[in-house]
mmCIF file of C-alpha atoms in Angstrom:
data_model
loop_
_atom_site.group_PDB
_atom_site.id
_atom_site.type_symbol
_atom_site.label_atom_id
_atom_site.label_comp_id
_atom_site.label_asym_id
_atom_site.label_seq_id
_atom_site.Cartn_x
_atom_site.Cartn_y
_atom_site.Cartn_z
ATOM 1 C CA UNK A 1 0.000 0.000 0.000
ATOM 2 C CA UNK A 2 2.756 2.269 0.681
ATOM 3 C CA UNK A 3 3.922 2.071 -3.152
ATOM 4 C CA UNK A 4 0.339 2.739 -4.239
ATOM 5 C CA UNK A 5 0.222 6.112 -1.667
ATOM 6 C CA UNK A 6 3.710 7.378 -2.682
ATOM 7 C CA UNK A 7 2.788 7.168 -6.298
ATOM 8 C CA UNK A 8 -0.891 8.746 -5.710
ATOM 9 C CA UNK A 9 1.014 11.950 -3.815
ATOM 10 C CA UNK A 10 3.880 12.139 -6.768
ATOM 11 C CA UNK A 11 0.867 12.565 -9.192
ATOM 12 C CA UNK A 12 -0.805 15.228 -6.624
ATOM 13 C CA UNK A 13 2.039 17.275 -6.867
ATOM 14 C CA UNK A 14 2.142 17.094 -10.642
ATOM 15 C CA UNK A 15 -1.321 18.113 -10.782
ATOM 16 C CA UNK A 16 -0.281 21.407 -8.632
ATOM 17 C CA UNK A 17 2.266 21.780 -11.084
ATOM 18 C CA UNK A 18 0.605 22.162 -14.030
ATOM 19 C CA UNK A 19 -1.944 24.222 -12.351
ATOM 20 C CA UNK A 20 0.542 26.666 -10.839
ATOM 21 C CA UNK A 21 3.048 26.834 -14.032
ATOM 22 C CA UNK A 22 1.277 25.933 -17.202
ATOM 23 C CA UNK A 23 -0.338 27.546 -19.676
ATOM 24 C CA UNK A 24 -3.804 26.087 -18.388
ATOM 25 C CA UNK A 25 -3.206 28.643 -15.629
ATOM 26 C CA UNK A 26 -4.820 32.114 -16.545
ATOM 27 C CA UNK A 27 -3.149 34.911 -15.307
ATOM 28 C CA UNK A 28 -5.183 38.053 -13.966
ATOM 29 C CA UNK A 29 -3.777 40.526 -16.762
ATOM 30 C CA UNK A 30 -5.748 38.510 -19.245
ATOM 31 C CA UNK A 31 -7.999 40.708 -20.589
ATOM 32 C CA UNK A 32 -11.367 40.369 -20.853
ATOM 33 C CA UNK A 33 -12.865 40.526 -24.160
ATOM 34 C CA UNK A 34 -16.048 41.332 -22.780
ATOM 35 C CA UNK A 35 -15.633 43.641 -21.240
ATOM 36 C CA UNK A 36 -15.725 46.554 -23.486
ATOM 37 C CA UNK A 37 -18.622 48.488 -21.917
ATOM 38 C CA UNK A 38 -19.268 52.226 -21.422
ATOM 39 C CA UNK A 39 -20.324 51.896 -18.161
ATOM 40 C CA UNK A 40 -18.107 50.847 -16.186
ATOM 41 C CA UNK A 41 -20.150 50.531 -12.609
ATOM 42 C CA UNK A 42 -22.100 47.548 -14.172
ATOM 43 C CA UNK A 43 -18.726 45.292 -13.795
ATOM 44 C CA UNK A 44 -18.186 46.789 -10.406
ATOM 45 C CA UNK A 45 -21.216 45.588 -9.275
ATOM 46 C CA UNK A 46 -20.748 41.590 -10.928
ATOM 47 C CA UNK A 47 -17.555 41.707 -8.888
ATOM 48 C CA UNK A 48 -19.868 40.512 -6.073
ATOM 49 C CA UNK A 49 -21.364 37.995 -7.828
ATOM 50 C CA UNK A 50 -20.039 34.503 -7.524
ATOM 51 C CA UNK A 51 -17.102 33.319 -9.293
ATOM 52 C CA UNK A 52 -16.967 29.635 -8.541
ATOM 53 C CA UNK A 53 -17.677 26.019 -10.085
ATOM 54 C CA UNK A 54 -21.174 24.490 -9.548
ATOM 55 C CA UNK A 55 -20.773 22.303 -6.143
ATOM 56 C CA UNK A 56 -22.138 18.381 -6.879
ATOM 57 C CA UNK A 57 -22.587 15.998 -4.228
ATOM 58 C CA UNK A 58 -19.311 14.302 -3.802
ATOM 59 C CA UNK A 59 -20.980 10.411 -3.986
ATOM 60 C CA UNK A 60 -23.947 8.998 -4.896
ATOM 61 C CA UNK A 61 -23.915 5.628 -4.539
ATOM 62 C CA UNK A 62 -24.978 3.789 -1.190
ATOM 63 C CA UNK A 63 -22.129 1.054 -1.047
ATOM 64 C CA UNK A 64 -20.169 1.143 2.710
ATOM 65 C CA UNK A 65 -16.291 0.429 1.986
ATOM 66 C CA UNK A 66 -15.534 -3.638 3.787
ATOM 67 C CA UNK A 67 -13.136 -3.470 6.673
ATOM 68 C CA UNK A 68 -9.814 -2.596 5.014
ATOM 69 C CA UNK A 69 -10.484 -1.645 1.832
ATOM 70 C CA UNK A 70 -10.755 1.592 0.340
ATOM 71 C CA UNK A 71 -11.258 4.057 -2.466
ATOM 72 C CA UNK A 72 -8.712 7.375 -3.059
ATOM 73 C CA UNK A 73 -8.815 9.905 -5.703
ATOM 74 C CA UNK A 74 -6.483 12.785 -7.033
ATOM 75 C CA UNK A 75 -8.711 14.884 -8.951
ATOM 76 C CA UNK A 76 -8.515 18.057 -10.848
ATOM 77 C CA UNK A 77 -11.244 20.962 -11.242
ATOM 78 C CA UNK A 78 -11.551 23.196 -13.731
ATOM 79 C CA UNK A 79 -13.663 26.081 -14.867
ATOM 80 C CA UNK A 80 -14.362 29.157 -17.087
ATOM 81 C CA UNK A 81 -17.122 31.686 -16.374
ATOM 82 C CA UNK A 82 -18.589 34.809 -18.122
ATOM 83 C CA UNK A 83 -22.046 34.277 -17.394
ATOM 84 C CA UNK A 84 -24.427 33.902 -14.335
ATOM 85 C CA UNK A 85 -27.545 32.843 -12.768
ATOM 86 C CA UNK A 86 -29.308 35.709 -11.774
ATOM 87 C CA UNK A 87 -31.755 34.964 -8.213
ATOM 88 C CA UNK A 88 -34.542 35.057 -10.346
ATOM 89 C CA UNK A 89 -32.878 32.273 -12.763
ATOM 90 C CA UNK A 90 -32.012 34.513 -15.739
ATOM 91 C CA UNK A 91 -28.641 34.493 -16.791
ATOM 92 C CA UNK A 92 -26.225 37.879 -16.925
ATOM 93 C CA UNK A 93 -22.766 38.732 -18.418
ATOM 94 C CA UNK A 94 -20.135 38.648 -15.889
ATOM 95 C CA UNK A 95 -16.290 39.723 -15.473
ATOM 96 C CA UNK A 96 -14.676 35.991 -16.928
ATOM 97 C CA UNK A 97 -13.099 34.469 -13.414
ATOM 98 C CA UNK A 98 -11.188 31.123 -14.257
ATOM 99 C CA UNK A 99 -10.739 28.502 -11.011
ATOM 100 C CA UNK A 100 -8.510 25.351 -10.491
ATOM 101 C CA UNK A 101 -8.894 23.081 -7.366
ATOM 102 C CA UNK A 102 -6.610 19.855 -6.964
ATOM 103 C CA UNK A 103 -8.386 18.089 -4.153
ATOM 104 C CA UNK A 104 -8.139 14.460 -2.948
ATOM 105 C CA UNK A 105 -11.420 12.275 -1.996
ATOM 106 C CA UNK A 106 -10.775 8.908 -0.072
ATOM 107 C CA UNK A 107 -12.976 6.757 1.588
ATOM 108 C CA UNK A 108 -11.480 3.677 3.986
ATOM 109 C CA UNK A 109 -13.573 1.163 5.802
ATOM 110 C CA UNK A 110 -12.965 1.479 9.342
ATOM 111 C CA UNK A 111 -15.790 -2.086 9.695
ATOM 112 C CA UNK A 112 -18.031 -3.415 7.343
ATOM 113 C CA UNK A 113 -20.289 -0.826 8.065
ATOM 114 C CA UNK A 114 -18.721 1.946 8.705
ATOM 115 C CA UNK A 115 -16.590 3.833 6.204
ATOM 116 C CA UNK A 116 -14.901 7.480 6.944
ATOM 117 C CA UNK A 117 -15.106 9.823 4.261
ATOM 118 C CA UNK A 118 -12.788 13.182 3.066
ATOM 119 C CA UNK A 119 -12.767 15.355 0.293
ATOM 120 C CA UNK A 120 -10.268 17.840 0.552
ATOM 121 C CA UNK A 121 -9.183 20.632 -1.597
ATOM 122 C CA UNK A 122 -5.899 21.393 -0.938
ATOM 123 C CA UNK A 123 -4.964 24.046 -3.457
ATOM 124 C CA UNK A 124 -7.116 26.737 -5.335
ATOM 125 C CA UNK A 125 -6.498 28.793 -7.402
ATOM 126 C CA UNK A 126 -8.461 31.459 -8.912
ATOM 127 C CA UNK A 127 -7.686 34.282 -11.316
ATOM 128 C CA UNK A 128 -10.411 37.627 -11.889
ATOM 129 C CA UNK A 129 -9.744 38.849 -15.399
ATOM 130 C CA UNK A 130 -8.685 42.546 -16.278
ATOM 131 C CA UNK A 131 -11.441 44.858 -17.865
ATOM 132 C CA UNK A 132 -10.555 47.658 -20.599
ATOM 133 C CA UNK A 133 -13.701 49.786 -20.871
ATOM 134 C CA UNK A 134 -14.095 52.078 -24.313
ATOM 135 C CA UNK A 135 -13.713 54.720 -25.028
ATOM 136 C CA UNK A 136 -12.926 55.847 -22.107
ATOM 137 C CA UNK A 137 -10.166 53.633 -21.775
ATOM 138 C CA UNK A 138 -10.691 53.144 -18.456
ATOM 139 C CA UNK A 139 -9.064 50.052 -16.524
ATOM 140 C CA UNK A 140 -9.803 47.769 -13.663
ATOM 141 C CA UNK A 141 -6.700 45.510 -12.902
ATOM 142 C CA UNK A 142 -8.118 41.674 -12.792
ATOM 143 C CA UNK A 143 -6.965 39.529 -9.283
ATOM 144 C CA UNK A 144 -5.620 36.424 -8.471
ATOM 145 C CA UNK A 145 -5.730 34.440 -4.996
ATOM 146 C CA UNK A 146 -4.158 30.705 -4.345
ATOM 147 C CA UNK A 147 -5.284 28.866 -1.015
ATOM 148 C CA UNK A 148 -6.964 25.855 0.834
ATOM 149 C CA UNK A 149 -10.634 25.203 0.359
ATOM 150 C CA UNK A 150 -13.440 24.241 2.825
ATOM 151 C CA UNK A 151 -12.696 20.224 3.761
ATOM 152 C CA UNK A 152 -15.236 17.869 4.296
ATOM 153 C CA UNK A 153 -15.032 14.780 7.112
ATOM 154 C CA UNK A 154 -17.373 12.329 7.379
ATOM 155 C CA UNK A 155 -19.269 8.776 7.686
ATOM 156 C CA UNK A 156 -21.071 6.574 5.605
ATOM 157 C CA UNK A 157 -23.049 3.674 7.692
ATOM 158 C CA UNK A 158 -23.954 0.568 5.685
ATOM 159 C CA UNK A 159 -27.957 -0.376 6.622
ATOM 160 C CA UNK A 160 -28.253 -2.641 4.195
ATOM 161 C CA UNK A 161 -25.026 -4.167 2.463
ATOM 162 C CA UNK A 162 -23.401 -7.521 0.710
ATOM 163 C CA UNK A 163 -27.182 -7.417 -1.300
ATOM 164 C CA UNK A 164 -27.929 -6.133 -4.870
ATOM 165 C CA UNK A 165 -30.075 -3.075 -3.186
ATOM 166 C CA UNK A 166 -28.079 -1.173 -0.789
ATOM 167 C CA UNK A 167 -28.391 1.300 1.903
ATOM 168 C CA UNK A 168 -26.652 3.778 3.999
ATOM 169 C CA UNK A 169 -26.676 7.080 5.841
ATOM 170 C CA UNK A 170 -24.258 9.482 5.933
ATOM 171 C CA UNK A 171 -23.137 12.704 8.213
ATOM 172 C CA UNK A 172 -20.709 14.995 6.732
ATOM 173 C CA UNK A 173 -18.933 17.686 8.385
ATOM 174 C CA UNK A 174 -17.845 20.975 6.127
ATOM 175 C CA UNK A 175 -14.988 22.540 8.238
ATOM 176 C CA UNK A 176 -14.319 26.247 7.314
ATOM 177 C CA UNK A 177 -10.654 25.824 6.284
ATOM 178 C CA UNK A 178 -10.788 27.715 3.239
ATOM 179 C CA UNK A 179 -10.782 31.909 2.817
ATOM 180 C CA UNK A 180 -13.750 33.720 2.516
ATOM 181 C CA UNK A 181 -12.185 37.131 1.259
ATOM 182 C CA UNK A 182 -8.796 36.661 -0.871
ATOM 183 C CA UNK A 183 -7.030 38.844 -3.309
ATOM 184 C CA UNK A 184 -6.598 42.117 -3.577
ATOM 185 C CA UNK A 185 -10.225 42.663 -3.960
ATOM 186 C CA UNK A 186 -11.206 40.581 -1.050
ATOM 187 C CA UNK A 187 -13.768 39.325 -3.157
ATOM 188 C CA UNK A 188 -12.230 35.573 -4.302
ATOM 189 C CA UNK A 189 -13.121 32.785 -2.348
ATOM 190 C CA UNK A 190 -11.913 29.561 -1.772
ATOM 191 C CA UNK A 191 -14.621 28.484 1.370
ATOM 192 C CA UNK A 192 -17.631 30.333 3.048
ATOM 193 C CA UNK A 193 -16.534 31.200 6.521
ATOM 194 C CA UNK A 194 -19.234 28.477 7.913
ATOM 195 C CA UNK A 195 -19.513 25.231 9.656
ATOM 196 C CA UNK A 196 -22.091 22.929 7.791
ATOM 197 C CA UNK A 197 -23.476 19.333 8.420
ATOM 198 C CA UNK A 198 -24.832 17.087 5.660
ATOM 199 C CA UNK A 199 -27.167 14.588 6.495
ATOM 200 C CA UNK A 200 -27.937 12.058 3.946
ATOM 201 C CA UNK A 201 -30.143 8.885 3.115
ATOM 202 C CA UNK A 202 -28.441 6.904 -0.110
ATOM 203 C CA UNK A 203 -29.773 4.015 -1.879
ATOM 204 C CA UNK A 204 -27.924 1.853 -4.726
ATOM 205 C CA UNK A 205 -28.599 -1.098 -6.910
ATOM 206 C CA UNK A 206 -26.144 -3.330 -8.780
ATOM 207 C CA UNK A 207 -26.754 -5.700 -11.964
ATOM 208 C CA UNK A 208 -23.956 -7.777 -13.561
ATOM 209 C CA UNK A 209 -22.534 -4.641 -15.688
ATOM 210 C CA UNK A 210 -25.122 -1.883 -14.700
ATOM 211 C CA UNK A 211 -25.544 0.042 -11.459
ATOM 212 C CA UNK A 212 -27.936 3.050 -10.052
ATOM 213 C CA UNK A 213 -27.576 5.298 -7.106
ATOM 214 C CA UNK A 214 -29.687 8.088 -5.182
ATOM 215 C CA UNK A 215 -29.418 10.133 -2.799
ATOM 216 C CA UNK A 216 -31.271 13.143 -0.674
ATOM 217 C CA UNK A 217 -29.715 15.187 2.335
ATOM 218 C CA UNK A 218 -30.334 17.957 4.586
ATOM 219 C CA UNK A 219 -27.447 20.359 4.884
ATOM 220 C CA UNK A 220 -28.045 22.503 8.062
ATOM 221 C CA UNK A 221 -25.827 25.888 8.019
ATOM 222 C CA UNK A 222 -24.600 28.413 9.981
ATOM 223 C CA UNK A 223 -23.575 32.221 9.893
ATOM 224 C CA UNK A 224 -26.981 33.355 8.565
ATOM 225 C CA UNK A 225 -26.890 30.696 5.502
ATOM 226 C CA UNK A 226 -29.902 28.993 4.679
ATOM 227 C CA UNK A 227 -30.775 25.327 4.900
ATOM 228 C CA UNK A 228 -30.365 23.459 1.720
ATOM 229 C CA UNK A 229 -32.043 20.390 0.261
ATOM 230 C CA UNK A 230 -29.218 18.460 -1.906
ATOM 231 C CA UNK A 231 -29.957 15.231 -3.900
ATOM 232 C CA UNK A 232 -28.636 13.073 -6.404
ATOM 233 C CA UNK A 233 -29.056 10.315 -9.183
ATOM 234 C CA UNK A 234 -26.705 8.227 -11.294
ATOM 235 C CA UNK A 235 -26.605 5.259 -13.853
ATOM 236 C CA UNK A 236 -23.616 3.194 -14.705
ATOM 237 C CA UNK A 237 -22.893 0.678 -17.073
ATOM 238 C CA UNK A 238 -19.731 -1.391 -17.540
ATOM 239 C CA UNK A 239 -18.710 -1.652 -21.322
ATOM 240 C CA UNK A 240 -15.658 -3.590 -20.670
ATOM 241 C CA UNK A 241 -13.803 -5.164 -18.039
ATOM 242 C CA UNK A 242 -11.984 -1.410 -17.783
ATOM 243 C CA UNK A 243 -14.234 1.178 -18.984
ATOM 244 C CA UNK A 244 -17.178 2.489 -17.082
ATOM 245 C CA UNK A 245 -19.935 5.082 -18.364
ATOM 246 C CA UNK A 246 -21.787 7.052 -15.911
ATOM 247 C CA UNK A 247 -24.329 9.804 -15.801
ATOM 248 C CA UNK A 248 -25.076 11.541 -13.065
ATOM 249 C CA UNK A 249 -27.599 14.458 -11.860
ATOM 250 C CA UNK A 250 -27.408 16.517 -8.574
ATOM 251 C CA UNK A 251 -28.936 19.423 -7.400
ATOM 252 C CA UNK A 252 -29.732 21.921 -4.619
ATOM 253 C CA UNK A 253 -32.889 23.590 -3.605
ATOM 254 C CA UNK A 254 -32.257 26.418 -0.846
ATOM 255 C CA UNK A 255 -35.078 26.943 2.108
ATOM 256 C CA UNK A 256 -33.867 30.837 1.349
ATOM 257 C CA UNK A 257 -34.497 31.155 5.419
ATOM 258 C CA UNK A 258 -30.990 33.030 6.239
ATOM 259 C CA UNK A 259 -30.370 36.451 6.502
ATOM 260 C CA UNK A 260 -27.208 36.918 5.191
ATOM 261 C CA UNK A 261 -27.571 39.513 2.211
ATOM 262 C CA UNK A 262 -26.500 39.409 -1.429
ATOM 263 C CA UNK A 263 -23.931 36.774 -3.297
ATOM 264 C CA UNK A 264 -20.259 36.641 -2.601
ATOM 265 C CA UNK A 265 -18.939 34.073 -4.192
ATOM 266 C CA UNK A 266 -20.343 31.150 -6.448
ATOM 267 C CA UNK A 267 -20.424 27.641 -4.230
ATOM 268 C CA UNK A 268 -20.321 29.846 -1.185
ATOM 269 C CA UNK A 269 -23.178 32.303 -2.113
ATOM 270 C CA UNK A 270 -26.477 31.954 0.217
ATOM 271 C CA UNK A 271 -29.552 30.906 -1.526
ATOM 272 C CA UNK A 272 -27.633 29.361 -4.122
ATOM 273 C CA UNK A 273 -29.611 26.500 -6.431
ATOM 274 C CA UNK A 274 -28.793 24.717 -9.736
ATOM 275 C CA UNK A 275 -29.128 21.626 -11.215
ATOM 276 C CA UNK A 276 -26.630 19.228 -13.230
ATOM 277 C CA UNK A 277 -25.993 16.725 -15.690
ATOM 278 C CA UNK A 278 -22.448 14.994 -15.942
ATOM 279 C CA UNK A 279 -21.818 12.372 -18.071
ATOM 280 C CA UNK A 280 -17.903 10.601 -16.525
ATOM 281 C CA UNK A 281 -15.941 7.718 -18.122
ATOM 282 C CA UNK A 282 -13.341 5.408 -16.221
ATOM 283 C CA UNK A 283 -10.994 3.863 -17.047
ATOM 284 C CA UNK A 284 -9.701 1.147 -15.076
ATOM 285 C CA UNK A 285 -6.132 -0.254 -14.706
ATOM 286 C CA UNK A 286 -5.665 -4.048 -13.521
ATOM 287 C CA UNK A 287 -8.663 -3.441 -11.581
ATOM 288 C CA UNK A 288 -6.894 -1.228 -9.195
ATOM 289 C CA UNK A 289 -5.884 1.767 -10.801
ATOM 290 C CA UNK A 290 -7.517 4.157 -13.035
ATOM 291 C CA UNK A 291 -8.168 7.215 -14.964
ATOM 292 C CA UNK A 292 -11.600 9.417 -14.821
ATOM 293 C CA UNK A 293 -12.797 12.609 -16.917
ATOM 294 C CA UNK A 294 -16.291 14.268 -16.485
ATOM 295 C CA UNK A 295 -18.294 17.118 -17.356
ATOM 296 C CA UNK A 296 -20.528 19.203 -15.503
ATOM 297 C CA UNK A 297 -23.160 21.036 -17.468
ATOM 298 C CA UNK A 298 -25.767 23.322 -15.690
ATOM 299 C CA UNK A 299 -29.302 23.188 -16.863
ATOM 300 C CA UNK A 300 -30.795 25.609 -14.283
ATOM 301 C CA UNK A 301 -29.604 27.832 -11.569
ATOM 302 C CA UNK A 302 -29.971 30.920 -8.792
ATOM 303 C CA UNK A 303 -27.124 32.713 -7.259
ATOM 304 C CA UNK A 304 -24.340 31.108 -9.101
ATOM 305 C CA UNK A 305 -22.446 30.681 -11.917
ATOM 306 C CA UNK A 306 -23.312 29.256 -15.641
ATOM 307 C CA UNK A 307 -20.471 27.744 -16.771
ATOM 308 C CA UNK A 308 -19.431 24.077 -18.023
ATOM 309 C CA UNK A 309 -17.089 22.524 -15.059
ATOM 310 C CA UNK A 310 -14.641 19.653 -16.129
ATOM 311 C CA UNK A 311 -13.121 17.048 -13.979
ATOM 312 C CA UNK A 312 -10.203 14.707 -14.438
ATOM 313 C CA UNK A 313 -8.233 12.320 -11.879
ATOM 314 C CA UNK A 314 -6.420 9.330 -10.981
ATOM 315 C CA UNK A 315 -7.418 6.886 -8.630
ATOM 316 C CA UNK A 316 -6.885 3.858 -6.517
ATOM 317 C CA UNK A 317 -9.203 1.177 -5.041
ATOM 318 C CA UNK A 318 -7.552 -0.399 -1.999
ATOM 319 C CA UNK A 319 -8.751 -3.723 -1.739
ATOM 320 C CA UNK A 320 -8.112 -6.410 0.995
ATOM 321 C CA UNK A 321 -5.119 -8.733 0.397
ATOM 322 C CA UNK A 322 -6.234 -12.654 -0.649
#
């Protein structure tokens, strides 16, 4: 197992890498070719707005990890936005902010039932384009910020397990690690300030090459956010013995009882909703290793962002020795 971990954190750092020093990394003195506008107080005002990726539920599926075995994942997040969801669903021009996150998700069975669960972003980076208005000429300098995120910790317990339909509840913790005002604007975010706690019911069934998953929780915040309703579906298929399809949907529906005013900053906005459809492939390496890509598209939202959000990642299934 130690081989497997060593190579899973040399292929973390290469993700930060090419995050920090490639050309995939926009700088903030890109400049924004749309934002040639003669008023200039509109973009002023869509600084507030948010700037990050839609937020899926990080697992679906209802399976409980056996005692000793394990699933970890290197991933990589990436999105491009110049357009958002206004509160009342329409969708407005915005300042084009790009964002990175390399994050790792495990999940290790500590019994048969019970299986502890992280997803942790360890790096963001986000970049806040520069705007040239005309004809006035007039500039405002774009913005860059690198930090943590927001980590989740967590449980999954396994109700019903070793069956074709299976069942589990979870509890997830979202610890405020991340910054809520970064940059020189102190308007990028990489977390919302706020302890939250996900409570969750998920269900799964498996067939010889085909599998489905749902899932509903209540997230209860704090700090003046509202309450959130957040639920998911998926459908896999196995084509081969290596690669996987899957299509998933998630979505959030906000209670819109807090009192904490305005947007600030995508993900991390109160009163935020969306739904999304992501179609992911896997591929899978000696039935250990593997590859995964995905994209997110948005088909409706409030208080967030309207962008496309791709994924990609390596990962490793530990799995009990025979």
């Amino acid at each position: 197992m130690f081989k497997e971990m060593k190579l899973l954190t040399r292929a973390f750092f290469i993700l930060i890498w090419v995050l920090t020093l490639s050309p995939l990394s926009v700088s903030a003195d890109e400049i924004d070719d749309r934002g040639i506008l003669e008023d200039s107080s509109f973009y002023r005002a869509n600084f507030l707005l948010n700037h990050t990726p839609l937020k899926t539920l990080k697992e679906n599926k209802g399976w409980v990890s056996n005692k000793g075995t394990g699933f970890f994942k290197i991933g990589q997040n990436v999105i491009r936005a110049d357009r958002f969801f206004n509160p009342d669903g329409t969708t407005i021009d915005i300042t084009t902010t790009s964002l990175y996150i390399s994050s790792l998700y495990a999940e290790y069975g500590l019994t048969d039932r019970l299986t502890a669960v992280v997803y942790a972003p360890l790096f963001f980076r986000l970049t806040l384009n520069r705007v040239v208005f005309e004809p006035s000429n007039e500039t405002i300098e774009g913005d860059e910020f690198n930090s943590v995120g927001d980590i989740d910790l967590g449980f999954k317990f396994g109700l019903i397990r070793n069956k074709p339909f299976v069942l589990s509840v979870g509890l997830l913790f979202g610890i405020p690690t991340g910054n809520n005002a970064g940059g020189n604007t102190q308007l990028l975010q990489s977390g919302d300030g706020e302890f939250n706690q996900l409570l969750s019911l998920n269900a799964g069934y498996g067939a010889s090459k085909s599998f489905f998953g749902v899932t509903v929780g209540f997230n209860h915040r704090t700090e003046g956010f509202s309450e959130e309703i957040r639920f998911g579906a998926e459908a896999g298929y196995n084509f081969s013995k290596n690669i996987t399809g899957i299509l998933k949907f998630d979505g959030v529906e906000s209670f819109k009882n807090g009192n904490v005013e305005g947007t600030s900053n995508g993900i991390f906005s109160n009163n935020a909703e969306y739904l999304v459809i992501t179609p992911e492939i896997n591929y899978t390496f000696k039935d250990t290793y593997g590859v995964s890509a995905n994209a997110s598209i948005p088909l409706r939202g409030e208080n967030t962002v309207n962008a496309l959000s791709y994924s990609f990642g390596v990962f490793y299934k530990l799995k009990k020795k025979s």
